[in-house]
XYZ file of C-alpha atoms in Angstrom:
539
model
C -23.837 12.117 -20.740
C -23.785 15.468 -19.029
C -24.234 13.792 -15.583
C -21.293 11.372 -16.438
C -19.131 14.521 -17.207
C -20.008 15.976 -14.038
C -19.688 13.205 -11.905
C -16.160 12.559 -13.674
C -15.172 16.147 -12.856
C -16.049 15.861 -9.467
C -13.912 12.386 -9.319
C -10.784 13.867 -10.698
C -11.091 16.948 -8.953
C -10.935 14.796 -5.500
C -7.703 12.948 -6.582
C -4.792 13.941 -3.979
C -7.330 16.653 -2.166
C -6.378 18.908 -4.883
C -9.936 20.726 -4.876
C -9.785 20.976 -1.008
C -5.878 22.590 -1.413
C -7.660 24.889 -4.264
C -10.400 26.250 -2.012
C -8.656 25.881 1.527
C -8.821 29.216 3.476
C -6.816 28.176 6.255
C -3.307 29.353 5.588
C -1.375 26.607 7.808
C -3.773 23.805 6.335
C -2.975 25.051 3.069
C 0.739 24.995 3.659
C 0.651 21.305 4.966
C -1.223 20.521 1.896
C 1.212 22.076 -0.279
C 4.216 20.105 1.489
C 2.414 16.944 1.303
C 1.912 17.477 -2.521
C 5.885 18.350 -2.861
C 6.619 14.940 -0.871
C 4.216 13.055 -3.298
C 6.056 14.539 -6.205
C 9.412 13.779 -4.937
C 8.202 10.274 -4.347
C 6.926 10.272 -8.134
C 10.526 11.533 -9.204
C 12.122 8.575 -7.138
C 9.637 5.859 -8.745
C 10.661 7.271 -12.336
C 14.805 7.015 -11.212
C 14.395 3.439 -9.610
C 12.391 2.594 -13.010
C 15.094 3.893 -15.227
C 17.879 2.231 -12.789
C 16.441 -1.041 -13.403
C 16.214 -0.400 -17.421
C 19.880 0.749 -17.335
C 20.952 -2.598 -15.327
C 19.088 -4.498 -18.020
C 20.871 -2.621 -20.639
C 24.374 -3.292 -19.000
C 23.506 -7.073 -19.073
C 22.642 -6.719 -22.749
C 19.011 -7.416 -22.546
C 17.509 -4.360 -23.362
C 15.285 -6.401 -26.022
C 13.470 -7.640 -22.854
C 12.816 -4.171 -21.368
C 9.293 -3.661 -23.125
C 7.907 -7.195 -22.080
C 9.206 -6.885 -18.392
C 8.125 -3.336 -17.691
C 4.664 -3.845 -19.601
C 4.306 -6.715 -17.305
C 5.489 -5.083 -14.160
C 3.380 -1.887 -14.674
C 0.150 -3.877 -15.634
C 0.438 -6.060 -12.537
C 1.359 -2.941 -10.131
C -1.576 -1.040 -11.211
C -3.999 -4.304 -11.290
C -2.669 -4.952 -7.439
C -2.873 -1.620 -6.137
C -6.414 -0.911 -7.883
C -7.661 -4.698 -6.740
C -6.941 -3.517 -3.096
C -9.330 -0.463 -3.163
C -11.649 -1.290 -5.866
C -14.611 -2.581 -3.762
C -14.196 0.724 -1.477
C -13.791 3.091 -4.704
C -16.502 1.728 -6.486
C -18.887 1.367 -3.420
C -18.751 4.063 -0.919
C -20.389 4.077 2.580
C -22.459 7.082 2.054
C -23.923 6.690 -1.593
C -27.079 6.011 -0.593
C -27.439 8.835 1.470
C -25.814 11.340 -1.127
C -26.609 9.638 -4.295
C -29.859 7.306 -4.081
C -32.320 10.711 -4.126
C -30.592 12.330 -6.847
C -31.567 11.911 -10.765
C -28.379 10.219 -11.534
C -28.258 6.648 -13.060
C -25.985 4.007 -11.546
C -24.378 3.712 -14.940
C -22.814 6.948 -14.802
C -21.601 6.732 -11.151
C -19.824 3.568 -12.017
C -18.374 5.099 -15.084
C -16.969 7.903 -13.598
C -15.313 6.092 -10.689
C -13.741 3.719 -13.066
C -12.216 6.719 -14.710
C -10.869 7.803 -11.253
C -9.187 4.421 -10.946
C -8.010 4.846 -14.653
C -6.305 8.349 -14.186
C -4.593 6.617 -11.176
C -3.362 4.022 -13.416
C -2.015 6.455 -15.758
C 0.515 7.920 -13.206
C 1.751 4.399 -12.428
C 2.556 3.964 -16.144
C 4.100 7.417 -16.505
C 6.149 6.438 -13.484
C 7.260 2.692 -14.229
C 6.752 2.113 -17.943
C 7.400 5.548 -19.803
C 10.969 6.038 -18.232
C 12.130 2.507 -18.963
C 10.877 2.712 -22.550
C 12.691 5.898 -23.085
C 15.823 3.987 -22.281
C 14.842 1.190 -24.563
C 14.057 3.959 -27.198
C 17.581 5.626 -26.811
C 19.575 2.593 -26.555
C 17.931 1.076 -29.922
C 18.212 4.633 -31.335
C 14.384 4.418 -32.189
C 13.005 7.082 -34.777
C 10.450 9.990 -33.377
C 7.384 7.652 -34.198
C 8.354 5.409 -31.462
C 8.687 8.272 -28.715
C 5.296 9.819 -29.857
C 3.527 6.652 -29.597
C 4.558 6.252 -26.233
C 1.858 8.807 -25.408
C -1.127 6.888 -26.588
C 0.397 3.689 -25.373
C 0.524 5.252 -21.592
C -3.150 6.197 -22.328
C -4.486 3.049 -23.589
C -2.497 0.351 -21.509
C -4.104 1.364 -18.057
C -7.443 0.486 -19.326
C -7.450 -3.204 -19.162
C -5.758 -3.267 -15.569
C -8.971 -1.186 -14.477
C -11.192 -3.676 -15.725
C -9.712 -6.585 -13.750
C -9.328 -4.256 -10.562
C -12.951 -3.387 -11.144
C -14.110 -7.010 -11.430
C -12.145 -7.804 -7.981
C -14.402 -4.904 -6.509
C -17.930 -6.015 -8.098
C -17.035 -9.759 -6.959
C -16.035 -8.712 -3.379
C -19.364 -6.544 -3.044
C -21.326 -9.147 -4.256
C -19.997 -11.716 -2.057
C -19.932 -9.213 0.977
C -23.426 -8.042 0.171
C -24.604 -11.665 0.480
C -23.175 -12.422 3.857
C -24.085 -11.508 7.428
C -20.611 -11.196 8.982
C -19.508 -8.295 6.357
C -16.586 -7.191 8.078
C -15.228 -10.603 8.506
C -15.722 -11.646 5.066
C -14.291 -8.360 3.674
C -11.051 -8.884 5.744
C -10.441 -12.603 4.680
C -11.035 -11.748 1.203
C -8.715 -9.066 1.122
C -6.057 -10.910 2.955
C -6.227 -13.693 0.556
C -5.785 -10.861 -2.106
C -2.832 -8.903 -0.610
C -0.976 -12.156 0.545
C -1.276 -13.814 -2.716
C 0.183 -10.513 -4.471
C 3.004 -10.500 -2.055
C 3.754 -13.998 -3.125
C 3.320 -13.423 -6.652
C 5.847 -10.536 -6.183
C 8.160 -12.490 -4.555
C 8.260 -15.222 -7.097
C 8.704 -12.730 -9.863
C 11.667 -10.789 -8.038
C 13.343 -14.343 -7.465
C 13.116 -15.189 -11.165
C 14.438 -11.972 -12.457
C 16.836 -11.561 -9.488
C 18.259 -8.234 -10.664
C 17.364 -4.684 -10.237
C 20.338 -2.762 -10.236
C 23.856 -1.917 -11.473
C 26.321 -4.905 -12.837
C 29.332 -2.579 -12.655
C 32.236 -4.006 -10.835
C 31.343 -7.382 -11.058
C 33.886 -9.918 -12.836
C 32.913 -10.960 -16.355
C 32.385 -14.763 -15.553
C 29.771 -13.383 -12.675
C 28.130 -10.856 -15.241
C 27.789 -13.673 -18.106
C 26.239 -15.976 -15.344
C 23.906 -13.273 -14.208
C 22.806 -12.273 -17.737
C 22.035 -15.944 -18.492
C 20.080 -16.486 -15.335
C 18.080 -13.470 -16.018
C 17.332 -13.862 -19.749
C 16.382 -17.384 -18.876
C 13.908 -16.209 -16.278
C 12.244 -13.443 -18.254
C 11.962 -16.162 -21.153
C 9.846 -18.317 -19.124
C 7.773 -15.652 -17.641
C 7.211 -14.637 -21.410
C 5.926 -18.445 -22.380
C 3.770 -18.168 -19.354
C 1.836 -15.116 -20.325
C 1.919 -14.801 -23.894
C -0.706 -12.213 -24.249
C 1.723 -9.871 -22.520
C 4.594 -10.781 -24.728
C 2.433 -10.082 -27.994
C 1.299 -6.751 -26.368
C 4.773 -5.683 -25.456
C 6.127 -6.712 -28.795
C 3.469 -4.605 -30.578
C 4.453 -1.494 -28.550
C 8.390 -2.173 -29.019
C 7.580 -2.383 -33.106
C 5.190 0.309 -33.176
C 2.678 -2.071 -34.663
C -0.286 0.162 -35.036
C -2.832 -2.708 -35.807
C -1.576 -4.570 -32.819
C -1.974 -1.859 -30.529
C -5.561 -0.803 -31.983
C -6.795 -4.525 -31.375
C -5.228 -4.007 -27.748
C -7.412 -0.686 -27.668
C -10.427 -2.265 -29.065
C -10.294 -5.295 -26.563
C -9.675 -2.978 -23.618
C -12.241 0.056 -24.273
C -15.065 -2.841 -24.908
C -14.484 -4.783 -21.599
C -14.381 -1.346 -19.838
C -17.668 -0.379 -21.200
C -19.389 -3.735 -20.159
C -17.513 -3.546 -16.661
C -19.335 -0.157 -16.152
C -22.418 -1.404 -17.419
C -22.280 -4.097 -15.060
C -21.647 -1.739 -12.191
C -24.191 0.624 -13.078
C -26.943 -1.881 -13.626
C -26.353 -2.983 -9.755
C -24.815 -0.135 -8.383
C -27.629 0.762 -5.891
C -28.944 -2.541 -5.345
C -25.578 -3.580 -4.205
C -24.482 -0.251 -2.086
C -27.960 -0.714 -0.420
C -26.991 -4.465 0.757
C -23.599 -3.472 1.695
C -24.287 -0.805 3.812
C -27.552 -1.574 5.604
C -27.984 -4.247 8.315
C -30.551 -5.683 10.458
C -30.669 -6.851 14.115
C -32.800 -9.823 14.968
C -31.414 -10.569 18.425
C -32.722 -10.639 21.854
C -30.782 -8.556 24.174
C -30.832 -9.352 28.085
C -29.576 -7.224 30.828
C -27.032 -8.698 32.989
C -24.863 -7.530 35.765
C -23.082 -4.171 35.005
C -19.278 -4.209 35.162
C -17.093 -1.393 36.145
C -13.654 -0.691 34.003
C -11.158 1.958 34.763
C -11.312 5.140 32.230
C -8.042 3.336 30.384
C -9.963 0.214 29.603
C -12.955 1.575 28.863
C -11.255 3.978 26.221
C -9.145 0.958 24.704
C -12.869 -1.140 24.411
C -14.141 2.028 22.413
C -11.085 1.887 20.083
C -11.410 -1.732 19.796
C -15.102 -1.315 18.633
C -14.495 1.193 16.164
C -11.230 -0.645 14.523
C -13.228 -4.087 14.264
C -16.169 -2.227 12.876
C -14.538 -1.440 9.574
C -13.381 -4.095 7.177
C -11.316 -1.684 5.160
C -9.441 -0.457 8.474
C -8.737 -4.202 9.779
C -7.764 -5.448 6.221
C -5.186 -2.532 5.768
C -3.466 -2.839 9.184
C -3.686 -6.451 9.608
C -1.780 -7.501 6.314
C 1.740 -6.689 7.855
C 1.368 -8.771 10.982
C 0.039 -11.534 9.312
C 3.063 -11.391 6.519
C 5.522 -10.887 9.583
C 4.346 -14.290 11.128
C 4.402 -15.782 7.541
C 7.929 -14.663 7.320
C 8.773 -16.059 10.409
C 7.494 -19.535 9.270
C 9.287 -19.380 5.856
C 12.575 -18.736 7.337
C 12.375 -22.501 8.339
C 12.915 -23.356 4.578
C 15.767 -21.060 4.014
C 19.427 -21.358 5.645
C 19.324 -17.930 7.050
C 22.247 -18.286 8.994
C 24.405 -19.062 5.995
C 26.482 -16.412 4.393
C 26.192 -15.576 0.893
C 29.078 -14.260 -1.145
C 28.769 -12.017 -4.033
C 31.730 -11.327 -6.184
C 31.544 -7.725 -7.030
C 35.006 -6.203 -7.636
C 36.335 -7.401 -4.022
C 34.234 -10.381 -2.649
C 31.211 -9.221 -0.673
C 29.895 -11.636 2.437
C 26.001 -11.038 2.925
C 24.664 -12.383 6.202
C 20.795 -12.439 5.681
C 20.011 -13.302 9.578
C 21.763 -10.104 10.644
C 18.796 -8.159 8.734
C 15.791 -10.040 10.293
C 15.294 -7.829 13.220
C 14.905 -4.950 10.868
C 12.828 -6.610 8.463
C 10.528 -7.962 11.133
C 10.021 -4.624 12.759
C 9.437 -2.960 9.364
C 6.872 -5.703 8.319
C 4.813 -5.598 11.618
C 4.987 -1.571 11.392
C 3.993 -1.316 7.818
C 0.594 0.669 8.418
C 0.180 1.515 11.852
C -3.310 1.446 13.373
C -2.754 4.908 15.181
C -2.010 6.702 11.589
C -5.735 6.708 10.892
C -7.124 6.307 14.572
C -7.591 10.173 14.841
C -9.068 10.959 11.242
C -11.375 7.762 11.550
C -13.291 9.563 13.876
C -14.614 11.846 11.234
C -17.578 14.150 12.080
C -17.949 12.149 15.570
C -14.524 13.897 16.711
C -16.242 16.385 18.830
C -17.081 13.229 21.093
C -13.665 12.538 22.266
C -12.912 16.233 22.260
C -15.933 16.891 24.813
C -15.120 13.950 27.003
C -14.303 15.018 30.544
C -10.961 13.452 30.502
C -7.448 14.723 29.498
C -6.114 14.516 26.043
C -3.251 12.702 27.206
C -5.323 9.865 28.351
C -7.491 9.574 25.136
C -4.548 9.592 23.000
C -2.689 7.185 25.236
C -5.207 4.888 24.745
C -5.322 4.960 21.007
C -1.177 4.326 21.210
C -2.112 1.475 23.796
C -4.790 -0.522 21.739
C -2.546 -0.519 18.698
C 0.211 -2.033 20.821
C -1.961 -4.704 22.466
C -3.390 -5.662 18.801
C 0.350 -6.165 17.659
C 1.344 -7.897 20.578
C -0.044 -11.606 19.797
C 1.722 -11.432 16.493
C 5.288 -9.937 17.572
C 4.918 -12.674 20.237
C 4.052 -15.500 17.639
C 6.983 -14.380 15.407
C 9.399 -14.289 17.918
C 8.196 -17.802 19.320
C 8.454 -19.115 15.475
C 11.895 -17.671 14.911
C 13.378 -19.136 18.108
C 12.589 -22.581 16.104
C 13.531 -21.406 12.688
C 16.622 -19.274 12.730
C 20.058 -20.372 14.595
C 21.659 -17.268 16.156
C 23.734 -16.653 19.367
C 22.307 -15.281 22.601
C 23.159 -11.771 21.809
C 21.866 -11.935 18.236
C 18.701 -13.451 19.634
C 18.317 -10.463 22.219
C 18.770 -8.091 18.891
C 15.824 -9.826 17.189
C 13.573 -9.114 20.333
C 14.707 -5.654 21.384
C 14.962 -4.119 17.492
C 11.476 -5.167 16.498
C 9.934 -4.108 19.801
C 11.939 -0.810 19.558
C 10.463 -0.289 15.843
C 6.978 -1.128 16.589
C 6.721 1.302 19.543
C 8.283 4.036 17.261
C 5.952 3.391 14.291
C 2.843 3.601 16.660
C 3.694 6.703 18.218
C 5.145 8.032 14.846
C 1.647 7.117 13.067
C -0.183 9.040 16.045
C 1.691 12.139 15.685
C 1.508 12.394 11.933
C -2.090 11.672 12.543
C -2.242 14.715 14.871
C -0.403 16.988 12.344
C -2.335 15.704 9.339
C -5.936 14.888 10.541
C -8.474 14.310 7.757
C -12.067 14.568 8.989
C -13.804 15.320 5.891
C -13.951 12.006 4.093
C -16.583 10.028 1.795
C -15.142 6.821 2.751
C -12.776 5.126 5.135
C -10.469 4.144 2.316
C -9.693 7.815 1.982
C -8.499 7.552 5.799
C -6.907 4.492 5.508
C -5.049 3.868 2.563
C -5.000 7.409 0.892
C -4.156 10.000 3.583
C -1.228 11.610 4.352
C -0.576 10.186 7.811
C -0.639 6.719 6.501
C 1.591 7.365 3.560
C 4.174 9.349 5.779
C 3.975 6.687 8.363
C 5.316 4.095 5.865
C 7.686 6.294 4.715
C 8.890 6.619 8.481
C 9.493 2.730 8.630
C 11.064 2.856 5.211
C 14.699 3.815 6.586
C 14.646 0.953 8.837
C 14.375 -1.559 5.842
C 17.274 0.232 4.096
C 19.205 -0.407 7.291
C 18.709 -4.026 7.207
C 20.569 -4.056 3.921
C 23.528 -2.455 5.754
C 23.226 -4.962 8.893
C 23.847 -7.950 6.199
C 26.802 -6.489 4.776
C 28.595 -4.723 7.803
C 31.405 -6.817 9.450
C 30.297 -8.905 12.589
C 32.213 -7.047 14.676
C 30.871 -3.812 14.351
C 27.266 -4.975 13.777
C 26.479 -5.178 17.365
C 27.436 -1.642 17.551
C 25.333 -0.596 14.653
C 22.420 -2.511 16.443
C 22.997 -0.835 19.759
C 23.069 2.662 18.099
C 19.901 1.981 15.836
C 18.148 0.802 19.282
C 19.166 3.997 21.159
C 18.089 6.383 18.128
C 14.806 4.695 17.928
C 14.368 4.777 21.653
C 15.268 8.478 21.870
C 12.944 9.291 19.287
C 10.373 7.151 20.866
C 10.552 8.920 23.843
C 10.555 12.384 22.299
C 7.331 11.584 20.265
C 5.534 10.498 23.379
C 6.622 13.531 25.290
C 5.498 15.638 22.407
C 2.113 13.653 22.251
C 1.382 14.204 25.857
C 1.432 17.840 25.211
C -1.138 17.822 22.535
C -4.479 19.388 23.198
C -7.560 17.895 21.717
C -9.260 20.920 21.170
C -6.819 22.517 18.937
C -7.193 19.411 16.332
C -9.617 19.982 13.393
């Protein structure tokens, strides 16, 4: 029990780099870390605001009674999806055999401690999504004090079951990958299946509910029609997942026996999952991160490459050696191609008229350049390309090459990797979307500018916020400041897609030109700044 408490304490202290921030002696590094923590706090406040806005929208539609079910389902799925994506690397880490195998600790304690960390992250999801919506529900229904007090234990109990599901995804993935020879390839395929499946499920849910904002300004007829559509959609979802309906009803009615049953099921399955992980922990870890080579190597004619080509090959080898790195950065490009194919089944050129006070005409095709560029650039390879070097960072620093050449090779590899996906998406869109010559030009230029901008922005962020001390590649690829802020840099372009869809046609080309010039200017400034960076000063 003592070793479990110690390991759990270490896991929780290492969340969000709080322990590093506490003991960091470098004033500049501590200031950067503090700014990042403030940014994460602001994003958390924005999540709470978005959740409350959606709940208030349901209240305007007189669907307050559906808030507990809908937000319970959303919170559960969001936590499960985020947990499933990183469960395997969260439970089984690359240096486990090196750091833990020789210590007198049991696999059960290690597995249970890491599940506690997943549980703690889940609490944050429920506090940001479910709790604000339930406050809106309680205030509107004028619930008593017991209801609001019960929300605290609910937010502590509810995240347990999603952790169990996420952990089993990690267990199954680890078991499959450990038994295969091509571990990286299998991990990438499995992760792509899970992530793309999640996006499809999310899109289906969004299309069913069809509402996430305010209905103010709508005509009464349009509001009644929207209310009926949303109500029918939520009812069909309730019928599809009865356990979620029963659990949310127990929460809404403060049904203590029902909540105790949910808690008992959650705790029992949690303990069983921890036992399964613990009993097989070192066995699976050993098979995951060790490999044997039985090949005959023949020396052939030696080839001479340019310095840039050799550096790009080095970047390629490092990238394709990590399943986490590949799967996390491959999702966006694959989704971009799938979205281009999906455009064939939707009439994107047909305007949609929305009654909201005065009628509003939406042109879906006008948002394609911004959406395509954003999806291609969701997670840039360069946002982790410096940090992924880890303890080997001294190697590129000591090469007899200019810093400009080394960094340009990192950016070039990212662009080369994205080029086939970009080209394939553009070719498919030629056949799936009807557009004029000028609109077709924007469909090419704006995504191209966005991709180049994201590559250089990711590299600059990684140079500003490097993370060389990490236990697993997941910390660098999925949980680092550079990768998170890289996504934040792309988010405004997604917002611009909405503006492009509603702006009058006579001003749309002017807007596209302005965005293209601004992106090009920022990209040029980033490139010049990156070229002035000295690797000796990084890390």
